Short mmCIF file of N, CA and C in Angstrom, two decimals:
data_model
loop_
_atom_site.label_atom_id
_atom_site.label_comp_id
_atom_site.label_asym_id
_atom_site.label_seq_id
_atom_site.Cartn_x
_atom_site.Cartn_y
_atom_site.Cartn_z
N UNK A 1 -15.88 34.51 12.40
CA UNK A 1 -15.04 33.39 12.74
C UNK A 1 -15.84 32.28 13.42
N UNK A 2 -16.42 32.56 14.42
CA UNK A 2 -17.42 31.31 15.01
C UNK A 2 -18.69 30.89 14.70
N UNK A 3 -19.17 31.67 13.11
CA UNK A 3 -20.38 30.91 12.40
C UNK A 3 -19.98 29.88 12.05
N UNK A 4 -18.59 29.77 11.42
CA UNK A 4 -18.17 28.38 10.90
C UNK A 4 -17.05 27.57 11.20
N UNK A 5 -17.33 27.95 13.42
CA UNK A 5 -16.37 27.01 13.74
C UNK A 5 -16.94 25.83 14.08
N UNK A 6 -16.10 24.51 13.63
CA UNK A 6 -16.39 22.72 13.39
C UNK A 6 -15.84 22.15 14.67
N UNK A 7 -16.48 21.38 15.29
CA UNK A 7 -15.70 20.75 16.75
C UNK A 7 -16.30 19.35 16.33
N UNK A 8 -15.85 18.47 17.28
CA UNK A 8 -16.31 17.05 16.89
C UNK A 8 -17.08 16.76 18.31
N UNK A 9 -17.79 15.35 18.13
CA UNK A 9 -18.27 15.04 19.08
C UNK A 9 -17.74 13.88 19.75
N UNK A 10 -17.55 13.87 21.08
CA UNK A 10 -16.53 13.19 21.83
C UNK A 10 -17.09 11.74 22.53
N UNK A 11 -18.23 12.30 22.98
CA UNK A 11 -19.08 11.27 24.13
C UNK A 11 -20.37 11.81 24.30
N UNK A 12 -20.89 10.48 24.96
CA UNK A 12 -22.11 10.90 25.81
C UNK A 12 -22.42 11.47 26.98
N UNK A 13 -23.05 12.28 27.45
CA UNK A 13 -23.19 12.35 29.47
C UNK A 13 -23.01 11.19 29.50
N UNK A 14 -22.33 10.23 30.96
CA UNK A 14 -22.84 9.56 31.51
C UNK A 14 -22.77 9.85 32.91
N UNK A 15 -23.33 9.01 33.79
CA UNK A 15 -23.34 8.68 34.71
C UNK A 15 -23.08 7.83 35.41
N UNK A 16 -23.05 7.07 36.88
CA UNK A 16 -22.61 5.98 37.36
C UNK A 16 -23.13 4.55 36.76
N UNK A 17 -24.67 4.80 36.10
CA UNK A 17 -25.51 4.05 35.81
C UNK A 17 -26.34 4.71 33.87
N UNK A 18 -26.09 5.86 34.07
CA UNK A 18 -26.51 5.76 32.97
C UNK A 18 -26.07 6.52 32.22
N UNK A 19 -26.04 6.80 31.00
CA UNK A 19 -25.75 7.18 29.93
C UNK A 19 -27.24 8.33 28.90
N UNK A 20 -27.09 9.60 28.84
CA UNK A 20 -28.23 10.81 28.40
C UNK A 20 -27.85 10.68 26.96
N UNK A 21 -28.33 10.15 25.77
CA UNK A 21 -27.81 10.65 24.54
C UNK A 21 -28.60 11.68 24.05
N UNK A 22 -29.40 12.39 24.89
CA UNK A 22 -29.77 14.15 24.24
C UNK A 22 -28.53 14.58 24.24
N UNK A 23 -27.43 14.39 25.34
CA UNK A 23 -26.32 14.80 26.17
C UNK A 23 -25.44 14.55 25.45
N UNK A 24 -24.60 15.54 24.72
CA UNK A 24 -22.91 15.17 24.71
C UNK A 24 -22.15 15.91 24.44
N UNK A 25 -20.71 15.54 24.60
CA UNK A 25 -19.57 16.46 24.87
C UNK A 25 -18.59 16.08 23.72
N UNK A 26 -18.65 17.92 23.39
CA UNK A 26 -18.19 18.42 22.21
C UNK A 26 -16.54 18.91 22.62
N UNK A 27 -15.77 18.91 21.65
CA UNK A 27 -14.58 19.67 21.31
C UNK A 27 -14.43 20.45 20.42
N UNK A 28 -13.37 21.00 20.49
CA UNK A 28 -13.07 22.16 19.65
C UNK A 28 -11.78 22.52 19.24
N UNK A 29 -11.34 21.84 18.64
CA UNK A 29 -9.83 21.31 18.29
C UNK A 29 -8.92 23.05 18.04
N UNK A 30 -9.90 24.16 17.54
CA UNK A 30 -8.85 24.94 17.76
C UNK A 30 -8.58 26.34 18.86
N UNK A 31 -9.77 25.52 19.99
CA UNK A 31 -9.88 26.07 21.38
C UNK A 31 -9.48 25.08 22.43
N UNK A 32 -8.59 25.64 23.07
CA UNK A 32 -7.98 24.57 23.86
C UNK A 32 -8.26 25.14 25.61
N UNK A 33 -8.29 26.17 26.17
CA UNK A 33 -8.77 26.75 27.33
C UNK A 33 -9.83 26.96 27.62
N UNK A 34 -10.76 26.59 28.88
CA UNK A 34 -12.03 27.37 29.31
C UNK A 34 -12.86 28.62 29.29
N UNK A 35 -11.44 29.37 29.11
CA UNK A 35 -11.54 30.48 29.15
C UNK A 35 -12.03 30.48 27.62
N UNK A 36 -11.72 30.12 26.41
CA UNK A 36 -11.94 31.00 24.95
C UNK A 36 -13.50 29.83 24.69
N UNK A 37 -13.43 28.53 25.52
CA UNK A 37 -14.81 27.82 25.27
C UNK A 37 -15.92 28.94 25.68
N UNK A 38 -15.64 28.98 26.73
CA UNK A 38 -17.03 29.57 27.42
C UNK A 38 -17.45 30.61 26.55
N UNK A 39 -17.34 31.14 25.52
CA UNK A 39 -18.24 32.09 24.54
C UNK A 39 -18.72 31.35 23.88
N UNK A 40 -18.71 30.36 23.48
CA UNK A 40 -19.65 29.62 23.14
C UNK A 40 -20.89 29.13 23.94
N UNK A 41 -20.66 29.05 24.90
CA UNK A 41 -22.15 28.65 25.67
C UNK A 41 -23.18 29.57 25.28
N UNK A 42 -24.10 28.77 25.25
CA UNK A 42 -25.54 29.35 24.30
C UNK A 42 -25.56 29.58 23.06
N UNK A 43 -24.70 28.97 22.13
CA UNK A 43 -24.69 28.74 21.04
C UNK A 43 -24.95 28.05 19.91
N UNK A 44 -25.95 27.80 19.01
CA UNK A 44 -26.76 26.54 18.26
C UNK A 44 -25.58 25.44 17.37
N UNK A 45 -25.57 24.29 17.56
CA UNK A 45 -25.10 23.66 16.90
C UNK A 45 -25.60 22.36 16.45
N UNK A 46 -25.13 22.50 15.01
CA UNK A 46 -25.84 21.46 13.84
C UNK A 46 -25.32 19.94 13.56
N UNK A 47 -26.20 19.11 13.60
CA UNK A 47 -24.96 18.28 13.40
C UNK A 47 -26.06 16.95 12.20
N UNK A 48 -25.06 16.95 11.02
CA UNK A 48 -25.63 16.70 10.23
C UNK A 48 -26.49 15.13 10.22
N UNK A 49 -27.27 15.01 9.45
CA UNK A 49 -27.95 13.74 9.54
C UNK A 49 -28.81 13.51 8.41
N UNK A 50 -28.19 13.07 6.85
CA UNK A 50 -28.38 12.83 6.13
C UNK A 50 -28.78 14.45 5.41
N UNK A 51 -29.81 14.48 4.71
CA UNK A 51 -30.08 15.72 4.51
C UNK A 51 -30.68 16.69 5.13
N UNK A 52 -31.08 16.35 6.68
CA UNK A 52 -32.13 17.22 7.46
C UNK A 52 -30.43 17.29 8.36
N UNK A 53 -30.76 18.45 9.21
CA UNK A 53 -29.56 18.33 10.61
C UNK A 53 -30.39 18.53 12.12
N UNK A 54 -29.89 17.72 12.88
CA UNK A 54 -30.28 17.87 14.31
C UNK A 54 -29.80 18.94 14.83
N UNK A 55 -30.45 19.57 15.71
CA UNK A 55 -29.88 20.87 16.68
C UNK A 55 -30.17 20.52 17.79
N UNK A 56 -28.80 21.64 18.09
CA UNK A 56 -28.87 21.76 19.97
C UNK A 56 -28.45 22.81 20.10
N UNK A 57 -27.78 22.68 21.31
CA UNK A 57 -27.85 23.82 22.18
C UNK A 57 -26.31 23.67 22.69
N UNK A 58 -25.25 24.60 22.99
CA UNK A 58 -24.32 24.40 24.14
C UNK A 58 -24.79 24.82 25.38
N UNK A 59 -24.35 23.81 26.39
CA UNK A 59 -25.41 24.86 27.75
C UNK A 59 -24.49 24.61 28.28
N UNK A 60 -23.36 24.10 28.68
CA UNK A 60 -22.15 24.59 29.84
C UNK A 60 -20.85 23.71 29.32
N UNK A 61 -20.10 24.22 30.11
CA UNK A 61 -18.59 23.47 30.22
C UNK A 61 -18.39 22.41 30.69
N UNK A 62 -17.43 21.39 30.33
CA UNK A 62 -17.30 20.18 30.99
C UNK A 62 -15.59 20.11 31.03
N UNK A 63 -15.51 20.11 32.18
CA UNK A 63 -13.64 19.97 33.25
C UNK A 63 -13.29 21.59 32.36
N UNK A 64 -11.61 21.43 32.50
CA UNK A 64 -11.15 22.55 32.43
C UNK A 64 -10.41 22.76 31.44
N UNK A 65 -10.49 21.43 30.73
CA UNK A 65 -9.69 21.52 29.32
C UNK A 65 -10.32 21.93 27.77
N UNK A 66 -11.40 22.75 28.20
CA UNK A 66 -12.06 22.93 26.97
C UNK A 66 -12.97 22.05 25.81
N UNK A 67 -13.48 21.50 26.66
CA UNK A 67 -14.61 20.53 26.32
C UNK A 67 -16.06 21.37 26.43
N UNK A 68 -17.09 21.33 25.98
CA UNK A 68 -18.16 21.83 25.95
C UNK A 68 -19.79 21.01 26.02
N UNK A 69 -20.56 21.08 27.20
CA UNK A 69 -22.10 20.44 27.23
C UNK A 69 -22.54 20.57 26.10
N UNK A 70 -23.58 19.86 25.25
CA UNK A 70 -24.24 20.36 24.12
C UNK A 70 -25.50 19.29 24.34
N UNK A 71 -26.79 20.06 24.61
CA UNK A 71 -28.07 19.22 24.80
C UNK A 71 -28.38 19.46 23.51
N UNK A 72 -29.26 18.42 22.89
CA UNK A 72 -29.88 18.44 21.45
C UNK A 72 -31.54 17.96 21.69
N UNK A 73 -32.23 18.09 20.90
CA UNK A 73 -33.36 18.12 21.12
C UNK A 73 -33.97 16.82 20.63
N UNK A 74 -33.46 15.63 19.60
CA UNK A 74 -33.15 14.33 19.32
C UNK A 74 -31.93 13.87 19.88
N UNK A 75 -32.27 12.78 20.30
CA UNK A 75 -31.02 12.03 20.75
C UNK A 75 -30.12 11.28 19.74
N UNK A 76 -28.82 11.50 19.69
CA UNK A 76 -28.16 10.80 18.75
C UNK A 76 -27.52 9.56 18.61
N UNK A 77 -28.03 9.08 17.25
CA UNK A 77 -26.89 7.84 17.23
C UNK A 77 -25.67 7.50 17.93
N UNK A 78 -25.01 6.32 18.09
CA UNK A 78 -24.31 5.70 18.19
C UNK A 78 -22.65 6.56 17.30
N UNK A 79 -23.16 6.12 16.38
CA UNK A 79 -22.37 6.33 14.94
C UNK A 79 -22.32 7.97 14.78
N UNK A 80 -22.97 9.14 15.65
CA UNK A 80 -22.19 10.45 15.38
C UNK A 80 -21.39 10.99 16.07
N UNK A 81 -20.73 10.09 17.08
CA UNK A 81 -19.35 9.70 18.22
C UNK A 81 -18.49 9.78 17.01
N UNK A 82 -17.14 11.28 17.01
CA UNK A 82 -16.28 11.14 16.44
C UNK A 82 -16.59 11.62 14.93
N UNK A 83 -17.85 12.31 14.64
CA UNK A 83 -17.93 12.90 13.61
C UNK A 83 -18.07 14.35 14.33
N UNK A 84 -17.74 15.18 13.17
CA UNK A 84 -17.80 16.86 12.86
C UNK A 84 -19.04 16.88 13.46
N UNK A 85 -19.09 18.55 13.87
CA UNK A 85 -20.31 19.29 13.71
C UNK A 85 -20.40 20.70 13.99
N UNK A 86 -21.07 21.14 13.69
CA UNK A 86 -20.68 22.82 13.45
C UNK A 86 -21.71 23.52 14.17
N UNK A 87 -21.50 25.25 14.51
CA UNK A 87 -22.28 25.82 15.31
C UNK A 87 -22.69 26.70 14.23
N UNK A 88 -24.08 26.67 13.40
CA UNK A 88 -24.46 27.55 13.16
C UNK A 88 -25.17 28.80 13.85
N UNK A 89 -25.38 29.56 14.68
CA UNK A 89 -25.45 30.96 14.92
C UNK A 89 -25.01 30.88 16.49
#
């Protein structure tokens, strides 16, 4: 079930002053509690980019409504705010 669960991407970290786009916060439209996110932490996710895909990482929770950290190892566009992306393993 969670090789090919799809969440979208919501935002960037920011901060008072700045804004991390390694940094951003994922959803998971058919996890809605902290409680069923948090198995996902430490989990790889892909997020496509033409024919190659960027990866990251989930590394923690963000508030209590089931939102999820996800550091990536390229920083992303602008334009992948509000697209899919999936956790492969």
């Amino acid at each position: 079930m969670l090789q090919t669960l799809k969440g979208i991407l919501i935002s960037y970290r920011t901060g008072p002053k700045t804004q991390n786009p390694k940094e951003l916060i994922l959803q998971f439209p058919n996890l809605k509690s902290s409680n069923e996110v948090a198995r996902l932490i430490g989990r790889k996710v892909a997020w496509p980019a033409g024919e190659r895909k960027i990866r990251g990482k989930t590394v923690a929770l963000h508030g209590k409504k089931g939102l999820v950290r996800a550091r990536f190892r390229k920083g992303l566009p602008g334009t992948a705010l509000g697209t899919p992306i999936e956790i492969v393993g």
